[in-house]
Each structure stands twice: as structure tokens, then as C-alpha cells.
mmCIF file of C-alpha atoms and ligand atoms in Angstrom:
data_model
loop_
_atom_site.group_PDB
_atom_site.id
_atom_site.type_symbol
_atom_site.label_atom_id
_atom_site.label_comp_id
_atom_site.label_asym_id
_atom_site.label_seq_id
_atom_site.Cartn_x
_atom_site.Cartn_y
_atom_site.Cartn_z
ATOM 1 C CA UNK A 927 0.000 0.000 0.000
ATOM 2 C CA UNK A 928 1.611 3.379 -0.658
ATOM 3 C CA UNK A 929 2.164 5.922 2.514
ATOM 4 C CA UNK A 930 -1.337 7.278 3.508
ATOM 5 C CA UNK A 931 -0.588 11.282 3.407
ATOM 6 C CA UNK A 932 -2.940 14.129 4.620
ATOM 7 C CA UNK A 933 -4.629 14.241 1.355
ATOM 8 C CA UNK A 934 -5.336 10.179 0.744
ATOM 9 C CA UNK A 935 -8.916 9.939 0.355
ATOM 10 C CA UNK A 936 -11.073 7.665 2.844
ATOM 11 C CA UNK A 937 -12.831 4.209 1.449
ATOM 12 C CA UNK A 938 -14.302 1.176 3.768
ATOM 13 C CA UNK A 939 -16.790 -1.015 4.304
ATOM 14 C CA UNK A 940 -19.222 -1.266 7.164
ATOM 15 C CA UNK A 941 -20.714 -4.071 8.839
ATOM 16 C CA UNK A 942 -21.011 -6.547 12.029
ATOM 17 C CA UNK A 943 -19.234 -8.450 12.062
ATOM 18 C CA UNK A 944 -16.734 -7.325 9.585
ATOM 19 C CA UNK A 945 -13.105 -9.681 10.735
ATOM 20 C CA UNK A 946 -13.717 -11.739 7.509
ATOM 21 C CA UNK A 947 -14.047 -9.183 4.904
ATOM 22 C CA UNK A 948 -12.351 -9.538 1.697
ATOM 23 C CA UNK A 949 -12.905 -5.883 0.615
ATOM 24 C CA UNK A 950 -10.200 -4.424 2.270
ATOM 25 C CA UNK A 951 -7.868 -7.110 0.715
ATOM 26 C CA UNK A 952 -9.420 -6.521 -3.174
ATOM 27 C CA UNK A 953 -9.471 -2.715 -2.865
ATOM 28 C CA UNK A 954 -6.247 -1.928 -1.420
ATOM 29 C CA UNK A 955 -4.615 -3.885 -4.018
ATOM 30 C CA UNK A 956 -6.390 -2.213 -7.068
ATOM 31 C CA UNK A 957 -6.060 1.164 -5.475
ATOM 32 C CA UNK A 958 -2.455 0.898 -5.304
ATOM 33 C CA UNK A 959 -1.886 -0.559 -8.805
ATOM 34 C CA UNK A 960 -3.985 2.640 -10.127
ATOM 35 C CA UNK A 961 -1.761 4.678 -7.732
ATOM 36 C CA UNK A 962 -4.415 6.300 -6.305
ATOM 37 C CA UNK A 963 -4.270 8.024 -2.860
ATOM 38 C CA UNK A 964 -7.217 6.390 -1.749
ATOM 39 C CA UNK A 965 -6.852 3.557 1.291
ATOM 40 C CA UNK A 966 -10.239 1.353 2.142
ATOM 41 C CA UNK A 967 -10.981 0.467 5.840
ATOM 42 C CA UNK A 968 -13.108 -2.165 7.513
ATOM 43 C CA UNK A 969 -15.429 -0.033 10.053
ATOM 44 C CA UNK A 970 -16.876 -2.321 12.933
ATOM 45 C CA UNK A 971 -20.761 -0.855 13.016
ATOM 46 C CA UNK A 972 -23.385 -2.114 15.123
ATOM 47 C CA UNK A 973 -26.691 -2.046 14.275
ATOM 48 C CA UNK A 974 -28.091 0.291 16.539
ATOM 49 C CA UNK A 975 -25.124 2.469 15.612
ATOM 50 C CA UNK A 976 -25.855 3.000 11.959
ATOM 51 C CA UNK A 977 -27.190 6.262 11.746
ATOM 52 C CA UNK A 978 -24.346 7.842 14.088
ATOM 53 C CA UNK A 979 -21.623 6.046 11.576
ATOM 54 C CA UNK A 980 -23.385 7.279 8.362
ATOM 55 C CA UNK A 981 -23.230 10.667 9.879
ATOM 56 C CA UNK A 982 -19.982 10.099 11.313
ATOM 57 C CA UNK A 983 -18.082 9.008 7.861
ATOM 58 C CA UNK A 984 -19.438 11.957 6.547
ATOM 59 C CA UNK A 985 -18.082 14.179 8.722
ATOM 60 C CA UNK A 986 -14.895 12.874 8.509
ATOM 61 C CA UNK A 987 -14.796 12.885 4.457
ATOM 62 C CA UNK A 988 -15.283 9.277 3.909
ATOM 63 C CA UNK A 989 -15.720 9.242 -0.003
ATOM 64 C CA UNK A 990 -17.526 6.119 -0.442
ATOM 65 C CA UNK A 991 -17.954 2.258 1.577
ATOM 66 C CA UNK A 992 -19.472 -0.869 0.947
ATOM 67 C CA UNK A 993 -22.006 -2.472 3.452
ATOM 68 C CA UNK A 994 -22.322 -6.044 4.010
ATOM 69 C CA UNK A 995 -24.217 -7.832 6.917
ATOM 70 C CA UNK A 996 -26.779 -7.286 8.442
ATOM 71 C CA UNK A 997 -26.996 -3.502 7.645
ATOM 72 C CA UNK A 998 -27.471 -4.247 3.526
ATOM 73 C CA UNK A 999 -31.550 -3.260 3.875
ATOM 74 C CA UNK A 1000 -31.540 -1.039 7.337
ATOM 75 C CA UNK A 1001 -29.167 1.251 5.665
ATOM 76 C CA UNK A 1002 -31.710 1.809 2.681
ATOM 77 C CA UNK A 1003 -34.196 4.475 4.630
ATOM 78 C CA UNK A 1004 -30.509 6.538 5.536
ATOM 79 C CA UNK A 1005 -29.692 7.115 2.017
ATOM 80 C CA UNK A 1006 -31.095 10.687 0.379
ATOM 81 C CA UNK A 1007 -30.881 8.124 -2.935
ATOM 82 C CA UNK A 1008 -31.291 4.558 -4.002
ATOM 83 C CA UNK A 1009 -31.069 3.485 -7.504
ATOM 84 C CA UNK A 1010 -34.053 1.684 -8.782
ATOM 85 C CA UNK A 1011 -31.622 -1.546 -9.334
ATOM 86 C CA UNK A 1012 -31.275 -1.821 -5.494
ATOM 87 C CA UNK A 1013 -34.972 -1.139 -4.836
ATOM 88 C CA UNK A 1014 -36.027 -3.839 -6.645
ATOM 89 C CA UNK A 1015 -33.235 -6.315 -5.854
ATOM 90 C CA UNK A 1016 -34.223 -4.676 -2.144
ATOM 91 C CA UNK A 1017 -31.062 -4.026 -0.664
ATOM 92 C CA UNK A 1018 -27.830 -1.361 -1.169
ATOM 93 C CA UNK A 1019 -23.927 -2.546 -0.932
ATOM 94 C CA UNK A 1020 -22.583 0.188 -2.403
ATOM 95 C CA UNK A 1021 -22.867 3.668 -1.134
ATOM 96 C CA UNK A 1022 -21.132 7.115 -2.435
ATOM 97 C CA UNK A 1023 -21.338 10.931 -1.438
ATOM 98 C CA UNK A 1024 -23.814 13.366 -2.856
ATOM 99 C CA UNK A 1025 -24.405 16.573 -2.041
ATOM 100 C CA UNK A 1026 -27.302 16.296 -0.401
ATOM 101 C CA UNK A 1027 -26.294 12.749 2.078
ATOM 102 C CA UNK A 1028 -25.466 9.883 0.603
ATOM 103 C CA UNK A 1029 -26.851 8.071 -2.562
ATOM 104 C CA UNK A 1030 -26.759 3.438 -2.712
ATOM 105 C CA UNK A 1031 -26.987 0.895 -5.386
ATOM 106 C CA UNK A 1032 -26.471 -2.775 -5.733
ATOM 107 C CA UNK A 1033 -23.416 -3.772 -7.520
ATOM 108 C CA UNK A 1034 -23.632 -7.856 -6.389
ATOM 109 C CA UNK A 1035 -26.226 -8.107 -9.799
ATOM 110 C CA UNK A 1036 -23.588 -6.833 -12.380
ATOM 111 C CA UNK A 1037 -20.801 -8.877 -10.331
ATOM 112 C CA UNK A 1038 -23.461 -12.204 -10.277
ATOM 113 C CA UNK A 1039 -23.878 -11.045 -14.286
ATOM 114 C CA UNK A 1040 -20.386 -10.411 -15.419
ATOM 115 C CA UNK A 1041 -19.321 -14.393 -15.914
ATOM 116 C CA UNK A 1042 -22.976 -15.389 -17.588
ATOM 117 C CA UNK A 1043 -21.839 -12.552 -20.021
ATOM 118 C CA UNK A 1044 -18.749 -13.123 -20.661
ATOM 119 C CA UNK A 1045 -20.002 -16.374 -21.868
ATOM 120 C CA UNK A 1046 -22.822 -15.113 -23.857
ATOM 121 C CA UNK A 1047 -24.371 -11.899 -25.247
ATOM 122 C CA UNK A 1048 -28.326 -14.078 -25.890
ATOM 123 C CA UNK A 1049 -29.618 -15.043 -22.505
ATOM 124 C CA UNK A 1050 -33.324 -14.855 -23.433
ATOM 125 C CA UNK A 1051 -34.425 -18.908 -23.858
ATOM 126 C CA UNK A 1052 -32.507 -20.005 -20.682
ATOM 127 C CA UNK A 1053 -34.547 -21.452 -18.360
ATOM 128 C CA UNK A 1054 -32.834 -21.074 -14.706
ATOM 129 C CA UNK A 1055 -33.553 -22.872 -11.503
ATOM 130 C CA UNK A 1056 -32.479 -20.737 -8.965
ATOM 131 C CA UNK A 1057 -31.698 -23.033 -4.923
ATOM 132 C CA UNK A 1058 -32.702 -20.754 -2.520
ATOM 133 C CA UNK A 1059 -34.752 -17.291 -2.052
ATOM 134 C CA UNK A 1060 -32.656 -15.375 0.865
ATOM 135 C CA UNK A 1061 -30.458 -12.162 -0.015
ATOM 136 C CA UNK A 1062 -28.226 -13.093 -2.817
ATOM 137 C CA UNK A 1063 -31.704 -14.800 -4.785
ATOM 138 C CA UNK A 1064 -32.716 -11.620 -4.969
ATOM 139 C CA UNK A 1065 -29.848 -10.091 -6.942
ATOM 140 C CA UNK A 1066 -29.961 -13.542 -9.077
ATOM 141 C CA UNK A 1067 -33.326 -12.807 -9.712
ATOM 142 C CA UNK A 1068 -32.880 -9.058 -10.753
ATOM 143 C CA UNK A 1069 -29.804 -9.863 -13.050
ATOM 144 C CA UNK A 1070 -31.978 -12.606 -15.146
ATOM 145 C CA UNK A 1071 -34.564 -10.232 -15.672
ATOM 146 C CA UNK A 1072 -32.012 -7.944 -17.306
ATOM 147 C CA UNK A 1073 -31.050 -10.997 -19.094
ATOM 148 C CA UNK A 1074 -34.590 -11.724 -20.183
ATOM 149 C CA UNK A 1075 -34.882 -14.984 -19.253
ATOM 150 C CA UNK A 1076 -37.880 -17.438 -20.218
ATOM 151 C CA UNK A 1077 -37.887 -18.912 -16.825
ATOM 152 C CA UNK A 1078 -37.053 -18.442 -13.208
ATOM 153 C CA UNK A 1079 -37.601 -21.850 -11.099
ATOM 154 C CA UNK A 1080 -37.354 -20.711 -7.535
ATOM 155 C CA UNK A 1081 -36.740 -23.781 -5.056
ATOM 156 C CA UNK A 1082 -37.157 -22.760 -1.766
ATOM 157 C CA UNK A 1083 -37.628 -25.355 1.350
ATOM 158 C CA UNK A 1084 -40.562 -22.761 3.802
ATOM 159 C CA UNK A 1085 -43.586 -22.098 1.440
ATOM 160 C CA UNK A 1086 -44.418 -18.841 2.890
ATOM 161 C CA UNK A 1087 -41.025 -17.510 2.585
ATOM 162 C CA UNK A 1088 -41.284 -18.534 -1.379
ATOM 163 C CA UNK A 1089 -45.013 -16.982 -1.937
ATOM 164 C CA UNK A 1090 -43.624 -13.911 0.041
ATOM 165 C CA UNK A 1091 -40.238 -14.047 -2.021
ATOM 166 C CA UNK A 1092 -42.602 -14.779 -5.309
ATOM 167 C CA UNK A 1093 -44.776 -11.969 -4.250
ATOM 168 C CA UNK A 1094 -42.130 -9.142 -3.928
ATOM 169 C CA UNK A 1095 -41.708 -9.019 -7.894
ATOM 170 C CA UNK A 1096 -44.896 -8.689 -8.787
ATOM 171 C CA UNK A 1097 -45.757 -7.928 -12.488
ATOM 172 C CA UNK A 1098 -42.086 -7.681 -13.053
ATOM 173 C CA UNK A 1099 -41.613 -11.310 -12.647
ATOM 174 C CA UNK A 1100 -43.541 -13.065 -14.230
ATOM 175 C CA UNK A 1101 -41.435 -15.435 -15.440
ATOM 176 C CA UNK A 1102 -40.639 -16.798 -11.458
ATOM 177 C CA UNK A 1103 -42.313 -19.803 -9.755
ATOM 178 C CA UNK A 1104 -41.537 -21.413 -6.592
ATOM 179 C CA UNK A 1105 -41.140 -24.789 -5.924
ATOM 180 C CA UNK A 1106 -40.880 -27.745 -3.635
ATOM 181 C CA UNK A 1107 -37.190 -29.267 -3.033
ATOM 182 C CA UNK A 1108 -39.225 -32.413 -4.059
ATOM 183 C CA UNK A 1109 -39.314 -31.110 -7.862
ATOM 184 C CA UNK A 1110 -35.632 -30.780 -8.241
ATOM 185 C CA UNK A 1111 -35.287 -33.754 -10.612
ATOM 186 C CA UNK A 1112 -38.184 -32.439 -13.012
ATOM 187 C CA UNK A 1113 -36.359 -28.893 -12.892
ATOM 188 C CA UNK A 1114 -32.970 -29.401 -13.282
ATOM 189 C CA UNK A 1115 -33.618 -32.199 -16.245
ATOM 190 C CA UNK A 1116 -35.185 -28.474 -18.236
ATOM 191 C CA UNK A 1117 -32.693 -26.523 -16.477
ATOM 192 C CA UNK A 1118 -30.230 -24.642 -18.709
ATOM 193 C CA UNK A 1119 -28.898 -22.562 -15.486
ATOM 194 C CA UNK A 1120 -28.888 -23.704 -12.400
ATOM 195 C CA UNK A 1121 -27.233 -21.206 -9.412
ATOM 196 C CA UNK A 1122 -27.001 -22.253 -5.705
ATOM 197 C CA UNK A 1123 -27.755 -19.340 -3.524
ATOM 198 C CA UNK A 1124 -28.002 -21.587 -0.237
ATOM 199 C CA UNK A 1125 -24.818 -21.930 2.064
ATOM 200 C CA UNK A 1126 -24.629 -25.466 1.215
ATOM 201 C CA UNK A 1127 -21.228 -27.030 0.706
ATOM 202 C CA UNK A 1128 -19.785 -23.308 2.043
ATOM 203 C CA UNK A 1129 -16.247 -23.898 4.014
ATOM 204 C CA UNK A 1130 -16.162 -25.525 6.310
ATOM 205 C CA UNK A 1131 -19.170 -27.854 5.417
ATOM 206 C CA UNK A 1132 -17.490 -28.912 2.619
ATOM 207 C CA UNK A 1133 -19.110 -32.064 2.420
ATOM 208 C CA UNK A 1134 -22.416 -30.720 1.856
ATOM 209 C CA UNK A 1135 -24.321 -29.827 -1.512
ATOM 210 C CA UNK A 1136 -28.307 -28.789 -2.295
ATOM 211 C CA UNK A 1137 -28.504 -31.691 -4.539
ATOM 212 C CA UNK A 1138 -28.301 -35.553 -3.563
ATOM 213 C CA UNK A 1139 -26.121 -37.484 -5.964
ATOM 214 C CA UNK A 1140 -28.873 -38.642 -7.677
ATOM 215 C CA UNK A 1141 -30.580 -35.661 -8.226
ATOM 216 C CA UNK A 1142 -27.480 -34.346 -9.607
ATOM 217 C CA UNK A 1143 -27.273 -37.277 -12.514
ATOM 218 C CA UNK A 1144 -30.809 -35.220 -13.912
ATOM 219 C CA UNK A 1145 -28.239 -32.162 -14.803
ATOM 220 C CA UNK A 1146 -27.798 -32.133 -18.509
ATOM 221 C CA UNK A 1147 -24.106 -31.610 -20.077
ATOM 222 C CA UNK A 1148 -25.350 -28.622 -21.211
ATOM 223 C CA UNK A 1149 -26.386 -26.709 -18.467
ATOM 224 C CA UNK A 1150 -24.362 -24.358 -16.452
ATOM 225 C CA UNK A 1151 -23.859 -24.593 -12.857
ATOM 226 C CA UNK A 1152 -23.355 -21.598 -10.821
ATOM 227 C CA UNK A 1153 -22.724 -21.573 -6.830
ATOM 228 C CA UNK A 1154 -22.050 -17.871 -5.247
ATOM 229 C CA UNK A 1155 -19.853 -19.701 -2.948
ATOM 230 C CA UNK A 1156 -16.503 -18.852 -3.587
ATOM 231 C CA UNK A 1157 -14.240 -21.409 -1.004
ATOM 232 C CA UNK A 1158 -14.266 -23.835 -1.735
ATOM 233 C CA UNK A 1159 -13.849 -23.764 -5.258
ATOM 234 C CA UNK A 1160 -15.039 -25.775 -6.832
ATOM 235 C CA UNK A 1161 -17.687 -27.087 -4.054
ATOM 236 C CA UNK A 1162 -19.372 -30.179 -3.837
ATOM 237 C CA UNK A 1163 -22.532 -29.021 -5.999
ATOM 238 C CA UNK A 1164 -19.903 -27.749 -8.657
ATOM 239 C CA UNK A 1165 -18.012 -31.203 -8.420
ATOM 240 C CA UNK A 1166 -21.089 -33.247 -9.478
ATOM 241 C CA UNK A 1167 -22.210 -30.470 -11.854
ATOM 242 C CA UNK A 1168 -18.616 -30.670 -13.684
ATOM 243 C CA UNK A 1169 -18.770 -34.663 -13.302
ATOM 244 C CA UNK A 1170 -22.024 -34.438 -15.216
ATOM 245 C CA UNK A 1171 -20.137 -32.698 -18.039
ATOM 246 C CA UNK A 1172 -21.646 -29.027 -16.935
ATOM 247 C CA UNK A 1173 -19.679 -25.667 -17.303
ATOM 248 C CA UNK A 1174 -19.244 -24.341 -13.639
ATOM 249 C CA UNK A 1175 -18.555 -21.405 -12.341
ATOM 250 C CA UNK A 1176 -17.751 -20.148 -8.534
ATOM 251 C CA UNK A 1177 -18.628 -17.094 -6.680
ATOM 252 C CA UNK A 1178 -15.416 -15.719 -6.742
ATOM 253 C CA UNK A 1179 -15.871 -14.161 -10.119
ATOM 254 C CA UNK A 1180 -18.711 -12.055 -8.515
ATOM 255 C CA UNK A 1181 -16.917 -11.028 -5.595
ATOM 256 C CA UNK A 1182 -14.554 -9.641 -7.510
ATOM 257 C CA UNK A 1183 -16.514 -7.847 -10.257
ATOM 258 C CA UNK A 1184 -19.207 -5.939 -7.515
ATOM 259 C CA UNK A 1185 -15.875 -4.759 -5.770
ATOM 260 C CA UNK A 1186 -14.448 -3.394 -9.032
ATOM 261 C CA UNK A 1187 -17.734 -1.727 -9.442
ATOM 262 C CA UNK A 1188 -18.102 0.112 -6.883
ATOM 263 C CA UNK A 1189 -14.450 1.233 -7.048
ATOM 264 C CA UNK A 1190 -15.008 2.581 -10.077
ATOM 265 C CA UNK A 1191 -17.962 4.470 -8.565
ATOM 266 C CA UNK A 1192 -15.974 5.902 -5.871
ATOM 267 C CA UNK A 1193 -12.669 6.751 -7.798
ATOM 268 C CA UNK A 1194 -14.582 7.753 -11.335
ATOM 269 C CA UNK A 1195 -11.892 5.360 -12.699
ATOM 270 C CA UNK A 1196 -12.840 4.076 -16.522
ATOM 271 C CA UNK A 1197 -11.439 0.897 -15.616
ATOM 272 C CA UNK A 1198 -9.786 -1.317 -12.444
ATOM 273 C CA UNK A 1199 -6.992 -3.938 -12.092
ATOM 274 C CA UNK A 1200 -9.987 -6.578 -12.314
ATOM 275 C CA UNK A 1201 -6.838 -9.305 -12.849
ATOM 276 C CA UNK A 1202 -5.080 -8.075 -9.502
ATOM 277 C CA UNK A 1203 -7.917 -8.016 -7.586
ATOM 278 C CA UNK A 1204 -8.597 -11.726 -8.848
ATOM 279 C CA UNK A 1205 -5.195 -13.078 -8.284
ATOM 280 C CA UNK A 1206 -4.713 -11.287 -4.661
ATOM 281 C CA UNK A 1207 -7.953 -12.953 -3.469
ATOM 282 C CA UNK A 1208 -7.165 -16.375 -4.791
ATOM 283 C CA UNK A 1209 -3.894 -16.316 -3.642
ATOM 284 C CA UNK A 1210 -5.451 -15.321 0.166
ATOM 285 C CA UNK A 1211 -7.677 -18.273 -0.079
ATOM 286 C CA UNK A 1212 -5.152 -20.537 -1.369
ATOM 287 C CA UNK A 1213 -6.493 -21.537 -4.739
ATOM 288 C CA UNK A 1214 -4.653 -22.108 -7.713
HETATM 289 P P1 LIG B 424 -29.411 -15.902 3.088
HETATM 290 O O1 LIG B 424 -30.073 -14.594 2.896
HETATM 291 O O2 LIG B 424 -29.321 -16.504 4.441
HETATM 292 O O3 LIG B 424 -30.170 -16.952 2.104
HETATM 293 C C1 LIG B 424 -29.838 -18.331 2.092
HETATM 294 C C2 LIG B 424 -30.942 -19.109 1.383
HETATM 295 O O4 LIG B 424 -30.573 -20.483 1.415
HETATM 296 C C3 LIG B 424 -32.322 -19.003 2.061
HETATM 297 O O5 LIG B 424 -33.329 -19.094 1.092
HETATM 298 C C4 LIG B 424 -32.326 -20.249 2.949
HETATM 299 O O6 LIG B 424 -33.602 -20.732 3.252
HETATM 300 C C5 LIG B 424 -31.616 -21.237 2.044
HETATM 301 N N1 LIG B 424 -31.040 -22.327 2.824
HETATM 302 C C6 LIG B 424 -30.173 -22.238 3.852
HETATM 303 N N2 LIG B 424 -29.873 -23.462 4.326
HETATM 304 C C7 LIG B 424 -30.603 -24.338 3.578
HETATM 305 C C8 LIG B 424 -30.754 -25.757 3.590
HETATM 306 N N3 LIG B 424 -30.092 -26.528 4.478
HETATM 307 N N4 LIG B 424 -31.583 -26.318 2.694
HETATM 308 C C9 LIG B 424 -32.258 -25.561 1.809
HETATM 309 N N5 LIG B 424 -32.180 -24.205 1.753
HETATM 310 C C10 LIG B 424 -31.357 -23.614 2.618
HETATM 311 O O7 LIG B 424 -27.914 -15.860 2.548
HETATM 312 P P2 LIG B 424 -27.346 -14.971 1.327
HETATM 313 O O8 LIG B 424 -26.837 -13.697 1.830
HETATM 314 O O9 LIG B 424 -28.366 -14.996 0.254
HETATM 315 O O10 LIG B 424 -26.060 -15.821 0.894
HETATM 316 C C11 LIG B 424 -26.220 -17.100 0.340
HETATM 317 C C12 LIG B 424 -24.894 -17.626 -0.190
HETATM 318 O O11 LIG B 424 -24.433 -16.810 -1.257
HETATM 319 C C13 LIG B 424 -23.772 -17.670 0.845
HETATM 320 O O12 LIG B 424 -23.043 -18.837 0.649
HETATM 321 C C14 LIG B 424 -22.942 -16.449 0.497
HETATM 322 O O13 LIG B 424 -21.586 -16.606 0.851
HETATM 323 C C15 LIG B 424 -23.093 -16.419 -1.007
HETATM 324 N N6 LIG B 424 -22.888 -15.079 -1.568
HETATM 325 C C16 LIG B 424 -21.854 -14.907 -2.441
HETATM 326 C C17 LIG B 424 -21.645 -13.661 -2.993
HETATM 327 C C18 LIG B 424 -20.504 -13.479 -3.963
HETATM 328 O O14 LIG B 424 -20.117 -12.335 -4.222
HETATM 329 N N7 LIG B 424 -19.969 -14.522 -4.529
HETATM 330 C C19 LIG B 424 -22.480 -12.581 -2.681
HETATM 331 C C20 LIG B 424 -23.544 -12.808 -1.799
HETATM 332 C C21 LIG B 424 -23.738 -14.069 -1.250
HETATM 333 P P3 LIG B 424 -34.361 -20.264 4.612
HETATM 334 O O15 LIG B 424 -34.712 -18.817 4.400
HETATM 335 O O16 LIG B 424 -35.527 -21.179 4.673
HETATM 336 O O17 LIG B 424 -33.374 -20.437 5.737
#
């Protein structure tokens, strides 16, 4: 990191707790490759806190942060602005001064988008079954609408969470349903996307995968499998999605690209070391 001066410009990321955070890791390294006087901070914040540290950072001149759990939707009703992308997905991680307070979007649906497009510009037959409705569904679900995709198969294991998950789109997704984890054979043997949003097979429960091994023998060759879980890499769902002859790809790819976003929000920087902030955080995890 180059020498902080009286001038270097304050970044961070706020949340509870906030020990494990990769941010400071990614940013720091792309900040110093563009040789910008910036330097990005973890900030401890409780939840009853929030409001003080909002008003706190910007009295001190803090340029921009990230926000990660559990202050992603309580922060929403503190920002003077919230981009229509993180209304609908319903929650902010990215937040940068205005004049008038501080103005939030969601950069986790371009980072869950940029590896589906770097495969492909046509997205608009694929029919996705989507494991799990919490948080990170809902940015799953926002970027295949802007994909346009025929069909969203939401499997989700409490009904009422599913209807009430189902319900939040309304008109503009009407391409969702919600099913039973019963189903997953029928789904994934249509399924030309398939993404794991649960925790399942996260370190350290390794072991663990949403689908049974013989509910993974329904994905087709064709189909791409897609976990947000970034360590392990591959995990356990993405081992018996490769094994069926499936293109996988991890969460780390999205980590990544909603941190470059939002540095180039804060900085105004055209572009970011995407490469070094790739290689710094698989060399931290330990994979290859
Ligand atoms: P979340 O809000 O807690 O949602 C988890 C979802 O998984 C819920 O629908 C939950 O159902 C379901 N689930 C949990 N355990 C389950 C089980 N045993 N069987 C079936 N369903 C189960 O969590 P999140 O914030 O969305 O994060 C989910 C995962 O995505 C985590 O692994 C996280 O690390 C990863 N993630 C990655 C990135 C990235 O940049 N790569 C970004 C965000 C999240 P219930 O509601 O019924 O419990």
C-alpha cells in the first residue's frame, strides 16, 4: 500500500461483524496498482449504531464504503438516494457521497452477471432454476430479468417464505415460480442454469451440496452450474455439476466484479486492475 498522506482519500466497508471481509484485501490492491491516494478500511458498526456512523463518515470525508451484513436493507431508509436496481433487488452494498447525504446501489447483480456474459451476449431462452430465495436470490433474480430470461424456477424449502419471495416481484416477474425441493429432478432435467444461492457445501461444510447425488445425474451436459460460494472452489454441488459434463462457475468471479464496481464508482476510474484483484484474493484463499 503506498504511505497514507494528509490528502489520501477515505474508502471502507461497514458491517457486524466485519473480521472476515475480503474488501479491504481486493481494494487496497487495485487502489495501489492505479496509484491512487485512496486507502479502504473495515469499520466495525453495530446495528443500533448506523445512523451515528453514516453521519460520522461523513463528517470525517469518507468518499464512499461498501455495506455487508446485516446492515445491507436497514441502511436503505438513511440514504437521500437509491437506484431503482437496489430497490427492486431490495437491498444497497454500495454507497457514495452526494451533495445532499449519501446516494446506494447494488453492484452484487452486475458482479453475479459479469461471468454469464462473458459467456454469452443471448440469454433470453434459458430457463434457470435458482436453490434458494434469501439475499443473494434476490440479486440472481434481478440480473436474469435484465437478461430476459424465459424462466425463473425458484426452489425454496418454507412455502411462505417462497409466496412472500414470489410476491415481492410482482408484475415484473412473471417469469418466477416457486417450488418444492421435491421437484428438483423435473427442474434441473429443463434446467439450462442452475445457481445455488443456499450456504450449502460453504467452508467448512465442505461435504455438503443442495442436490443428492442422484438428483445431480438429472443435470444435462449442457447446463451451467453456478454456486455464489466462492471457497471452496469448486464445491461439492460444482463437483457433481462438472462430473455431469456441466460448465461451472464459482462465486469468486462475482466477488470480484461488484468490488471493481463500486471502485469505479468511488474513484470515477474508466477501468480497475480486475486481474489483480482476482489473483490477490485467490492467492489469500489458497487456490490455484
Ligand atoms: P441468506 O439470505 O441466508 O439466504 C440463504 C438461502 O438459502 C435461504 O433461502 C435459505 O432458506 C436457504 N437455505 C439455507 N440453508 C438451507 C438448507 N439446508 N436447505 C435448503 N435451503 C437452505 O444468505 P445470502 O446472503 O443470500 O447468501 C447465500 C450464499 O451466497 C452464501 O453462501 C454467500 O456466501 C453467497 N454469496 C456470495 C456472494 C458473492 O459475491 N460470490 C455474494 C452474496 C452471497 P431459509 O430462508 O428457509 O433459511
Amino acid at each position: 500500500m503506498a504511505a497514507l498522506t494528509g490528502r489520501t482519500r477515505l474508502l471502507g466497508i461497514i458491517g457486524d461483524p466485519i473480521e472476515h471481509s475480503l474488501s479491504p484485501l481486493i481494494q487496497n490492491a487495485a487502489i495501489a496498482e492505479l496509484g491512487l491516494d485512496y486507502c479502504y478500511v473495515p469499520f466495525p458498526v453495530q446495528g443500533a449504531d448506523l445512523a451515528t456512523a453514516l453521519a460520522g463518515l461523513a463528517a470525517v470525508g469518507v468518499q464512499g464504503f461498501n455495506v455487508t451484513i446485516p446492515h445491507k436493507q436497514a441502511v436503505m431508509p438513511l440514504l437521500s438516494e437509491v437506484s431503482d436496481l437496489a430497490q427492486s433487488v431490495g437491498s444497497v452494498n454500495t454507497v457514495w457521497r452526494i451533495a445532499e447525504g449519501w446516494a446506494g446501489t447494488n453492484t452484487d447483480v452486475l458482479g453475479f452477471l459479469a461471468p454469464l456474459q462473458a459467456l454469452r451476449s443471448d440469454w433470453s431462452g434459458c430457463r434457470v432454476v435458482l436453490l434458494g430465495c434469501g439475499g443473494a436470490a434476490r440479486a440472481v433474480v434481478a440480473g436474469c430479468l435484465q437478461l430476459g430470461c424465459r424462466a425463473i424456477a425458484t426452489v425454496v424449502r418454507d412455502s411462505h417464505k417462497g409466496s412472500a419471495f414470489q410476491k415481492s416481484w410482482g408484475d415484473r416477474a412473471a417469469a418466477l415460480s416457486i417450488h418444492d425441493w421435491s421437484e428438483i429432478p423435473d427442474l434441473l432435467a429443463s434446467a439450462d442454469l442452475v445457481v445455488n444461492t443456499t450456504p450449502l457445501g460453504m467452508d467448512p461444510h465442505i461435504e455438503r451440496s443442495p442436490l443428492d447425488d442422484q438428483a445431480a445425474q438429472q443435470l444435462r451436459s449442457d447446463t451451467i452450474a453456478y454456486d455464489l460460494i466462492y471457497t471452496p472452489s469448486p464445491t461439492r454441488f460444482l463437483q457433481q455439476a462438472i462430473a455431469q459434463g456441466c460448465q461451472a462457475i464459482d462465486g469468486l468471479e462475482m466477488l470480484v466484479q461488484q468490488g471493481a464496481a463500486g471502485l469505479k464508482i468511488w474513484t470515477g476510474a474508466e477501468s480497475v486492475p480486475v486481474d489483480t484483484m482476482r489473483s490477490v484474493l485467490k492467492a489469500h484463499l489458497g487456490l490455484a
